[in-house]
Amino acid sequence: MPLEIEQFPCRDDNFGVLIHDPEARATASIDAPEFQPIVDHLAERGWGLDTILVTHHHADHVEANLTLKTAYECTIIGPARSVDQIPGIDKTVNEGDSFTFGSYDVRVIATPGHTLDHIGYYLPTAKVAFVADTLFALGCGRVFEGTPEMMWGSLEKLMALPDDTMVYCGHEYTQANAQFALTIEPDNPELVARAKEIDALRAAGKPTLPTTIGREKATNPFLRVDEPGIRQRLRLEHATPAEVFAEIRSRKDNF
Ligand code: ZN
Ligand code: FE
């Protein structure tokens, strides 16, 4: 039986994500953005909560850690780097670590940049990655604690995952990201079509995620720093990929 994944809105624009292995009867929450919606979705599915997989220390990702731990006695796993900043953390993980969730292998990918502690969780047999605030649909996280070079290195790691990997992100920012993406690559037909699709989904009140690595590689300007058309538009024909990335990130910060 395949891994079951439940995605739902939390807070203003965060996503809650629950994963459930029906054979092992194991359930994990990716981050803990808000107590009540997570509890409601667990109850609706008849699931307990065994584990919280924390991606980084920001409050909108760990706020419900302690309340969920009290309610479910779940184990909280998170990045070793910010052990002091993650409420209730029981077990720390680092780049390259792997552990099992039910019958699934979970691999830890360090993706610093947005924060220094940021990690993603990749389940190769389920072909799914939880990347939180590193990669968004048509965008990427703001670089708060790291450098653009560091963030670019993290995105390169995610780009190396198979194209058909399903990608779940921390926020529903896609519509605004699409507006910006069109200023960087207005003549990418796939991007133009995707932007229309996104408008239709949002108008219907539907989420634009998950996405896939392949889809992002084809349309997300932050991953397309080697495209001659983008380099020409930015007048960065001879720059390194990290420099092109830094320029696109700074334009987005001021968009
Ligand atoms: Zn964040
Ligand atoms: Fe966030």
PDB file of C-alpha atoms and ligand atoms in Angstrom:
ATOM      1  CA  MET A   1       0.000   0.000   0.000  1.00  0.00           C
ATOM      2  CA  PRO A   2       1.375   3.396  -0.951  1.00  0.00           C
ATOM      3  CA  LEU A   3       2.303   6.151   1.467  1.00  0.00           C
ATOM      4  CA  GLU A   4      -0.724   8.346   2.186  1.00  0.00           C
ATOM      5  CA  ILE A   5      -0.130  12.089   2.212  1.00  0.00           C
ATOM      6  CA  GLU A   6      -2.541  14.716   3.518  1.00  0.00           C
ATOM      7  CA  GLN A   7      -1.821  18.385   2.815  1.00  0.00           C
ATOM      8  CA  PHE A   8      -3.925  21.216   4.249  1.00  0.00           C
ATOM      9  CA  PRO A   9      -3.631  24.942   4.936  1.00  0.00           C
ATOM     10  CA  CYS A  10      -2.383  26.249   8.313  1.00  0.00           C
ATOM     11  CA  ARG A  11      -1.921  29.815   9.616  1.00  0.00           C
ATOM     12  CA  ASP A  12      -2.006  32.405   6.803  1.00  0.00           C
ATOM     13  CA  ASP A  13      -0.141  30.642   4.023  1.00  0.00           C
ATOM     14  CA  ASN A  14       1.639  27.635   5.587  1.00  0.00           C
ATOM     15  CA  PHE A  15       0.920  24.034   4.709  1.00  0.00           C
ATOM     16  CA  GLY A  16       0.392  21.243   7.183  1.00  0.00           C
ATOM     17  CA  VAL A  17       1.445  17.856   5.790  1.00  0.00           C
ATOM     18  CA  LEU A  18       0.763  14.458   7.348  1.00  0.00           C
ATOM     19  CA  ILE A  19       2.246  11.236   6.022  1.00  0.00           C
ATOM     20  CA  HIS A  20       0.857   7.824   6.928  1.00  0.00           C
ATOM     21  CA  ASP A  21       2.191   4.337   6.316  1.00  0.00           C
ATOM     22  CA  PRO A  22      -0.953   2.162   6.418  1.00  0.00           C
ATOM     23  CA  GLU A  23       0.952  -1.123   6.883  1.00  0.00           C
ATOM     24  CA  ALA A  24       2.971   0.090   9.847  1.00  0.00           C
ATOM     25  CA  ARG A  25       0.117   2.325  11.055  1.00  0.00           C
ATOM     26  CA  ALA A  26       2.661   5.079  11.508  1.00  0.00           C
ATOM     27  CA  THR A  27       1.962   8.790  11.042  1.00  0.00           C
ATOM     28  CA  ALA A  28       4.296  11.751  10.898  1.00  0.00           C
ATOM     29  CA  SER A  29       3.693  15.473  10.621  1.00  0.00           C
ATOM     30  CA  ILE A  30       6.090  17.501   8.511  1.00  0.00           C
ATOM     31  CA  ASP A  31       6.731  20.440  10.838  1.00  0.00           C
ATOM     32  CA  ALA A  32       4.098  21.646  13.285  1.00  0.00           C
ATOM     33  CA  PRO A  33       2.792  24.974  11.996  1.00  0.00           C
ATOM     34  CA  GLU A  34      -0.530  25.017  13.906  1.00  0.00           C
ATOM     35  CA  PHE A  35      -2.074  22.696  16.493  1.00  0.00           C
ATOM     36  CA  GLN A  36      -5.796  22.668  15.654  1.00  0.00           C
ATOM     37  CA  PRO A  37      -5.762  21.926  11.912  1.00  0.00           C
ATOM     38  CA  ILE A  38      -3.214  19.149  12.463  1.00  0.00           C
ATOM     39  CA  VAL A  39      -5.336  17.575  15.205  1.00  0.00           C
ATOM     40  CA  ASP A  40      -8.481  17.904  13.081  1.00  0.00           C
ATOM     41  CA  HIS A  41      -6.902  16.197  10.082  1.00  0.00           C
ATOM     42  CA  LEU A  42      -5.474  13.410  12.252  1.00  0.00           C
ATOM     43  CA  ALA A  43      -8.907  12.827  13.790  1.00  0.00           C
ATOM     44  CA  GLU A  44     -10.634  12.898  10.423  1.00  0.00           C
ATOM     45  CA  ARG A  45      -8.312  10.197   9.092  1.00  0.00           C
ATOM     46  CA  GLY A  46      -8.332   8.218  12.343  1.00  0.00           C
ATOM     47  CA  TRP A  47      -4.568   8.519  12.666  1.00  0.00           C
ATOM     48  CA  GLY A  48      -2.410   8.925  15.759  1.00  0.00           C
ATOM     49  CA  LEU A  49       0.788  10.954  15.615  1.00  0.00           C
ATOM     50  CA  ASP A  50       4.102   9.151  16.107  1.00  0.00           C
ATOM     51  CA  THR A  51       6.642  11.633  14.812  1.00  0.00           C
ATOM     52  CA  ILE A  52       7.180  15.278  13.925  1.00  0.00           C
ATOM     53  CA  LEU A  53       9.845  15.856  11.279  1.00  0.00           C
ATOM     54  CA  VAL A  54      11.110  19.407  11.775  1.00  0.00           C
ATOM     55  CA  THR A  55      12.767  21.199   8.838  1.00  0.00           C
ATOM     56  CA  HIS A  56      14.031  24.373  10.541  1.00  0.00           C
ATOM     57  CA  HIS A  57      13.650  26.487  13.654  1.00  0.00           C
ATOM     58  CA  HIS A  58      11.272  29.241  12.420  1.00  0.00           C
ATOM     59  CA  ALA A  59       8.224  29.695  14.634  1.00  0.00           C
ATOM     60  CA  ASP A  60       5.748  29.005  11.817  1.00  0.00           C
ATOM     61  CA  HIS A  61       7.247  25.478  11.564  1.00  0.00           C
ATOM     62  CA  VAL A  62       7.611  24.499  15.240  1.00  0.00           C
ATOM     63  CA  GLU A  63       4.846  26.401  17.037  1.00  0.00           C
ATOM     64  CA  ALA A  64       2.733  23.305  17.785  1.00  0.00           C
ATOM     65  CA  ASN A  65       5.636  21.006  18.728  1.00  0.00           C
ATOM     66  CA  LEU A  66       4.959  21.001  22.464  1.00  0.00           C
ATOM     67  CA  THR A  67       1.166  20.935  22.319  1.00  0.00           C
ATOM     68  CA  LEU A  68       1.251  18.027  19.854  1.00  0.00           C
ATOM     69  CA  LYS A  69       3.834  16.224  21.967  1.00  0.00           C
ATOM     70  CA  THR A  70       1.631  16.560  25.037  1.00  0.00           C
ATOM     71  CA  ALA A  71      -1.432  15.341  23.139  1.00  0.00           C
ATOM     72  CA  TYR A  72       0.178  12.407  21.281  1.00  0.00           C
ATOM     73  CA  GLU A  73       3.495  11.652  23.024  1.00  0.00           C
ATOM     74  CA  CYS A  74       5.146  11.831  19.632  1.00  0.00           C
ATOM     75  CA  THR A  75       8.875  11.872  18.964  1.00  0.00           C
ATOM     76  CA  ILE A  76      10.299  15.082  17.533  1.00  0.00           C
ATOM     77  CA  ILE A  77      13.151  14.787  15.031  1.00  0.00           C
ATOM     78  CA  GLY A  78      14.984  17.872  13.787  1.00  0.00           C
ATOM     79  CA  PRO A  79      18.284  19.387  12.705  1.00  0.00           C
ATOM     80  CA  ALA A  80      21.205  18.957  15.131  1.00  0.00           C
ATOM     81  CA  ARG A  81      22.425  22.435  14.277  1.00  0.00           C
ATOM     82  CA  SER A  82      19.505  24.188  16.043  1.00  0.00           C
ATOM     83  CA  VAL A  83      18.825  21.706  18.820  1.00  0.00           C
ATOM     84  CA  ASP A  84      18.433  24.578  21.325  1.00  0.00           C
ATOM     85  CA  GLN A  85      15.844  26.352  19.186  1.00  0.00           C
ATOM     86  CA  ILE A  86      13.480  23.464  18.486  1.00  0.00           C
ATOM     87  CA  PRO A  87      10.949  22.940  21.277  1.00  0.00           C
ATOM     88  CA  GLY A  88      10.660  19.355  22.521  1.00  0.00           C
ATOM     89  CA  ILE A  89      13.269  17.894  20.163  1.00  0.00           C
ATOM     90  CA  ASP A  90      14.098  14.237  21.003  1.00  0.00           C
ATOM     91  CA  LYS A  91      16.410  13.159  18.200  1.00  0.00           C
ATOM     92  CA  THR A  92      18.786  15.184  16.037  1.00  0.00           C
ATOM     93  CA  VAL A  93      19.779  14.486  12.452  1.00  0.00           C
ATOM     94  CA  ASN A  94      22.458  15.756  10.072  1.00  0.00           C
ATOM     95  CA  GLU A  95      23.213  15.781   6.346  1.00  0.00           C
ATOM     96  CA  GLY A  96      23.261  12.275   4.926  1.00  0.00           C
ATOM     97  CA  ASP A  97      21.576  10.594   7.897  1.00  0.00           C
ATOM     98  CA  SER A  98      18.827   8.142   7.212  1.00  0.00           C
ATOM     99  CA  PHE A  99      16.223   6.531   9.419  1.00  0.00           C
ATOM    100  CA  THR A 100      13.054   4.562   8.938  1.00  0.00           C
ATOM    101  CA  PHE A 101       9.491   5.800   9.091  1.00  0.00           C
ATOM    102  CA  GLY A 102       7.228   2.729   9.036  1.00  0.00           C
ATOM    103  CA  SER A 103       8.511   0.736   6.065  1.00  0.00           C
ATOM    104  CA  TYR A 104      10.077   3.783   4.390  1.00  0.00           C
ATOM    105  CA  ASP A 105      13.668   4.915   4.294  1.00  0.00           C
ATOM    106  CA  VAL A 106      13.924   8.648   5.087  1.00  0.00           C
ATOM    107  CA  ARG A 107      17.044  10.521   3.997  1.00  0.00           C
ATOM    108  CA  VAL A 108      18.121  13.835   5.452  1.00  0.00           C
ATOM    109  CA  ILE A 109      19.330  16.469   3.000  1.00  0.00           C
ATOM    110  CA  ALA A 110      20.925  19.571   4.521  1.00  0.00           C
ATOM    111  CA  THR A 111      19.639  22.599   2.605  1.00  0.00           C
ATOM    112  CA  PRO A 112      21.084  25.661   4.382  1.00  0.00           C
ATOM    113  CA  GLY A 113      20.440  29.190   3.136  1.00  0.00           C
ATOM    114  CA  HIS A 114      16.978  30.267   4.286  1.00  0.00           C
ATOM    115  CA  THR A 115      18.279  29.291   7.744  1.00  0.00           C
ATOM    116  CA  LEU A 116      21.571  27.590   8.580  1.00  0.00           C
ATOM    117  CA  ASP A 117      19.794  24.604  10.117  1.00  0.00           C
ATOM    118  CA  HIS A 118      17.347  23.948   7.255  1.00  0.00           C
ATOM    119  CA  ILE A 119      16.994  20.298   6.218  1.00  0.00           C
ATOM    120  CA  GLY A 120      14.736  18.422   3.834  1.00  0.00           C
ATOM    121  CA  TYR A 121      13.370  14.891   4.156  1.00  0.00           C
ATOM    122  CA  TYR A 122      13.473  12.601   1.120  1.00  0.00           C
ATOM    123  CA  LEU A 123      11.679   9.243   0.878  1.00  0.00           C
ATOM    124  CA  PRO A 124      13.159   7.625  -2.252  1.00  0.00           C
ATOM    125  CA  THR A 125      10.803   4.640  -2.463  1.00  0.00           C
ATOM    126  CA  ALA A 126       7.768   6.919  -2.120  1.00  0.00           C
ATOM    127  CA  LYS A 127       9.384   9.380  -4.576  1.00  0.00           C
ATOM    128  CA  VAL A 128       8.570  12.336  -2.366  1.00  0.00           C
ATOM    129  CA  ALA A 129      10.595  15.155  -0.798  1.00  0.00           C
ATOM    130  CA  PHE A 130       9.554  17.608   1.915  1.00  0.00           C
ATOM    131  CA  VAL A 131      11.584  20.751   1.338  1.00  0.00           C
ATOM    132  CA  ALA A 132       9.735  23.358   3.476  1.00  0.00           C
ATOM    133  CA  ASP A 133      11.199  26.836   2.883  1.00  0.00           C
ATOM    134  CA  THR A 134      14.128  25.950   0.609  1.00  0.00           C
ATOM    135  CA  LEU A 135      12.320  25.361  -2.690  1.00  0.00           C
ATOM    136  CA  PHE A 136       8.845  26.668  -3.468  1.00  0.00           C
ATOM    137  CA  ALA A 137       6.702  26.187  -6.556  1.00  0.00           C
ATOM    138  CA  LEU A 138       8.205  28.757  -8.971  1.00  0.00           C
ATOM    139  CA  GLY A 139      10.306  30.218  -6.174  1.00  0.00           C
ATOM    140  CA  CYS A 140      12.671  29.587  -3.315  1.00  0.00           C
ATOM    141  CA  GLY A 141      12.998  30.700   0.290  1.00  0.00           C
ATOM    142  CA  ARG A 142      14.416  34.043   1.273  1.00  0.00           C
ATOM    143  CA  VAL A 143      18.066  33.819   2.248  1.00  0.00           C
ATOM    144  CA  PHE A 144      17.910  34.952   5.892  1.00  0.00           C
ATOM    145  CA  GLU A 145      20.845  33.248   7.601  1.00  0.00           C
ATOM    146  CA  GLY A 146      23.041  31.848   4.844  1.00  0.00           C
ATOM    147  CA  THR A 147      24.543  33.262   1.663  1.00  0.00           C
ATOM    148  CA  PRO A 148      23.185  33.103  -1.887  1.00  0.00           C
ATOM    149  CA  GLU A 149      26.030  30.680  -2.750  1.00  0.00           C
ATOM    150  CA  MET A 150      24.934  28.407   0.090  1.00  0.00           C
ATOM    151  CA  MET A 151      21.284  28.550  -0.990  1.00  0.00           C
ATOM    152  CA  TRP A 152      22.242  27.787  -4.589  1.00  0.00           C
ATOM    153  CA  GLY A 153      24.206  24.741  -3.392  1.00  0.00           C
ATOM    154  CA  SER A 154      21.116  23.546  -1.532  1.00  0.00           C
ATOM    155  CA  LEU A 155      18.892  23.984  -4.586  1.00  0.00           C
ATOM    156  CA  GLU A 156      21.429  22.062  -6.684  1.00  0.00           C
ATOM    157  CA  LYS A 157      21.108  19.123  -4.290  1.00  0.00           C
ATOM    158  CA  LEU A 158      17.318  19.131  -4.711  1.00  0.00           C
ATOM    159  CA  MET A 159      17.652  19.449  -8.507  1.00  0.00           C
ATOM    160  CA  ALA A 160      19.692  16.234  -8.455  1.00  0.00           C
ATOM    161  CA  LEU A 161      16.657  14.248  -7.233  1.00  0.00           C
ATOM    162  CA  PRO A 162      14.735  12.344  -9.945  1.00  0.00           C
ATOM    163  CA  ASP A 163      12.452  14.546 -12.050  1.00  0.00           C
ATOM    164  CA  ASP A 164       9.348  12.638 -10.975  1.00  0.00           C
ATOM    165  CA  THR A 165       9.991  13.287  -7.262  1.00  0.00           C
ATOM    166  CA  MET A 166       6.900  14.875  -5.712  1.00  0.00           C
ATOM    167  CA  VAL A 167       7.821  18.014  -3.795  1.00  0.00           C
ATOM    168  CA  TYR A 168       5.888  19.391  -0.816  1.00  0.00           C
ATOM    169  CA  CYS A 169       6.751  22.930   0.312  1.00  0.00           C
ATOM    170  CA  GLY A 170       6.165  25.000   3.429  1.00  0.00           C
ATOM    171  CA  HIS A 171       4.030  27.770   1.950  1.00  0.00           C
ATOM    172  CA  GLU A 172       1.428  28.591  -0.692  1.00  0.00           C
ATOM    173  CA  TYR A 173       3.339  31.419  -2.394  1.00  0.00           C
ATOM    174  CA  THR A 174       2.954  30.156  -5.947  1.00  0.00           C
ATOM    175  CA  GLN A 175       0.726  32.820  -7.456  1.00  0.00           C
ATOM    176  CA  ALA A 176       3.003  35.687  -6.391  1.00  0.00           C
ATOM    177  CA  ASN A 177       6.023  33.627  -7.427  1.00  0.00           C
ATOM    178  CA  ALA A 178       4.519  33.156 -10.892  1.00  0.00           C
ATOM    179  CA  GLN A 179       4.118  36.925 -11.341  1.00  0.00           C
ATOM    180  CA  PHE A 180       7.793  37.369 -10.559  1.00  0.00           C
ATOM    181  CA  ALA A 181       8.937  34.375 -12.628  1.00  0.00           C
ATOM    182  CA  LEU A 182       7.261  35.900 -15.695  1.00  0.00           C
ATOM    183  CA  THR A 183       9.478  38.998 -15.341  1.00  0.00           C
ATOM    184  CA  ILE A 184      12.587  36.789 -15.539  1.00  0.00           C
ATOM    185  CA  GLU A 185      11.502  34.452 -18.328  1.00  0.00           C
ATOM    186  CA  PRO A 186       8.407  35.899 -20.044  1.00  0.00           C
ATOM    187  CA  ASP A 187       8.837  33.809 -23.194  1.00  0.00           C
ATOM    188  CA  ASN A 188       8.960  30.362 -21.542  1.00  0.00           C
ATOM    189  CA  PRO A 189       5.754  28.762 -22.876  1.00  0.00           C
ATOM    190  CA  GLU A 190       5.636  26.185 -20.066  1.00  0.00           C
ATOM    191  CA  LEU A 191       5.856  28.951 -17.483  1.00  0.00           C
ATOM    192  CA  VAL A 192       3.154  31.006 -19.196  1.00  0.00           C
ATOM    193  CA  ALA A 193       0.840  27.971 -19.266  1.00  0.00           C
ATOM    194  CA  ARG A 194       1.628  27.116 -15.668  1.00  0.00           C
ATOM    195  CA  ALA A 195       0.898  30.668 -14.484  1.00  0.00           C
ATOM    196  CA  LYS A 196      -2.583  30.399 -16.041  1.00  0.00           C
ATOM    197  CA  GLU A 197      -3.152  27.042 -14.378  1.00  0.00           C
ATOM    198  CA  ILE A 198      -2.111  28.513 -11.028  1.00  0.00           C
ATOM    199  CA  ASP A 199      -4.523  31.429 -11.380  1.00  0.00           C
ATOM    200  CA  ALA A 200      -7.340  28.965 -12.090  1.00  0.00           C
ATOM    201  CA  LEU A 201      -6.434  26.778  -9.095  1.00  0.00           C
ATOM    202  CA  ARG A 202      -6.278  29.756  -6.716  1.00  0.00           C
ATOM    203  CA  ALA A 203      -9.540  31.190  -8.070  1.00  0.00           C
ATOM    204  CA  ALA A 204     -11.119  27.817  -7.197  1.00  0.00           C
ATOM    205  CA  GLY A 205      -9.557  27.944  -3.717  1.00  0.00           C
ATOM    206  CA  LYS A 206      -7.314  24.958  -4.451  1.00  0.00           C
ATOM    207  CA  PRO A 207      -3.635  24.455  -3.498  1.00  0.00           C
ATOM    208  CA  THR A 208      -0.978  24.671  -6.200  1.00  0.00           C
ATOM    209  CA  LEU A 209       1.192  22.040  -4.489  1.00  0.00           C
ATOM    210  CA  PRO A 210       2.686  19.484  -4.511  1.00  0.00           C
ATOM    211  CA  THR A 211       4.923  20.092  -7.487  1.00  0.00           C
ATOM    212  CA  THR A 212       7.699  17.931  -8.968  1.00  0.00           C
ATOM    213  CA  ILE A 213      11.431  18.424  -9.455  1.00  0.00           C
ATOM    214  CA  GLY A 214      10.968  18.120 -13.228  1.00  0.00           C
ATOM    215  CA  ARG A 215       8.276  20.760 -13.313  1.00  0.00           C
ATOM    216  CA  GLU A 216      10.370  23.178 -11.260  1.00  0.00           C
ATOM    217  CA  LYS A 217      13.417  22.602 -13.459  1.00  0.00           C
ATOM    218  CA  ALA A 218      11.284  23.528 -16.487  1.00  0.00           C
ATOM    219  CA  THR A 219       9.635  26.661 -15.057  1.00  0.00           C
ATOM    220  CA  ASN A 220      11.230  27.922 -11.804  1.00  0.00           C
ATOM    221  CA  PRO A 221      13.611  30.803 -12.649  1.00  0.00           C
ATOM    222  CA  PHE A 222      15.760  30.121  -9.560  1.00  0.00           C
ATOM    223  CA  LEU A 223      16.642  26.690 -10.998  1.00  0.00           C
ATOM    224  CA  ARG A 224      17.152  27.964 -14.542  1.00  0.00           C
ATOM    225  CA  VAL A 225      20.285  30.039 -14.043  1.00  0.00           C
ATOM    226  CA  ASP A 226      22.019  28.297 -16.957  1.00  0.00           C
ATOM    227  CA  GLU A 227      19.337  29.331 -19.485  1.00  0.00           C
ATOM    228  CA  PRO A 228      20.934  31.586 -22.119  1.00  0.00           C
ATOM    229  CA  GLY A 229      17.744  33.665 -22.424  1.00  0.00           C
ATOM    230  CA  ILE A 230      17.664  34.408 -18.686  1.00  0.00           C
ATOM    231  CA  ARG A 231      21.379  35.237 -18.587  1.00  0.00           C
ATOM    232  CA  GLN A 232      20.956  37.585 -21.547  1.00  0.00           C
ATOM    233  CA  ARG A 233      18.007  39.365 -19.975  1.00  0.00           C
ATOM    234  CA  LEU A 234      19.987  39.851 -16.745  1.00  0.00           C
ATOM    235  CA  ARG A 235      23.164  40.778 -18.670  1.00  0.00           C
ATOM    236  CA  LEU A 236      25.027  38.030 -16.822  1.00  0.00           C
ATOM    237  CA  GLU A 237      26.192  35.932 -19.775  1.00  0.00           C
ATOM    238  CA  HIS A 238      29.543  35.097 -18.168  1.00  0.00           C
ATOM    239  CA  ALA A 239      28.538  34.886 -14.516  1.00  0.00           C
ATOM    240  CA  THR A 240      28.668  31.721 -12.417  1.00  0.00           C
ATOM    241  CA  PRO A 241      25.389  29.911 -11.689  1.00  0.00           C
ATOM    242  CA  ALA A 242      25.559  31.135  -8.069  1.00  0.00           C
ATOM    243  CA  GLU A 243      25.932  34.745  -9.267  1.00  0.00           C
ATOM    244  CA  VAL A 244      22.918  34.453 -11.556  1.00  0.00           C
ATOM    245  CA  PHE A 245      20.983  32.903  -8.700  1.00  0.00           C
ATOM    246  CA  ALA A 246      22.005  35.759  -6.374  1.00  0.00           C
ATOM    247  CA  GLU A 247      20.811  38.348  -8.895  1.00  0.00           C
ATOM    248  CA  ILE A 248      17.418  36.643  -9.335  1.00  0.00           C
ATOM    249  CA  ARG A 249      17.041  36.302  -5.547  1.00  0.00           C
ATOM    250  CA  SER A 250      17.817  39.988  -5.005  1.00  0.00           C
ATOM    251  CA  ARG A 251      15.333  41.033  -7.699  1.00  0.00           C
ATOM    252  CA  LYS A 252      12.669  38.902  -6.035  1.00  0.00           C
ATOM    253  CA  ASP A 253      13.441  40.467  -2.632  1.00  0.00           C
ATOM    254  CA  ASN A 254      12.690  43.866  -4.180  1.00  0.00           C
ATOM    255  CA  PHE A 255       9.761  42.790  -6.379  1.00  0.00           C
TER     256      PHE A 255
HETATM  257 ZN    ZN B   1      11.100  29.623   7.412  1.00  0.00          ZN
HETATM  258 FE    FE B   2       8.079  29.251   6.829  1.00  0.00          FE
END
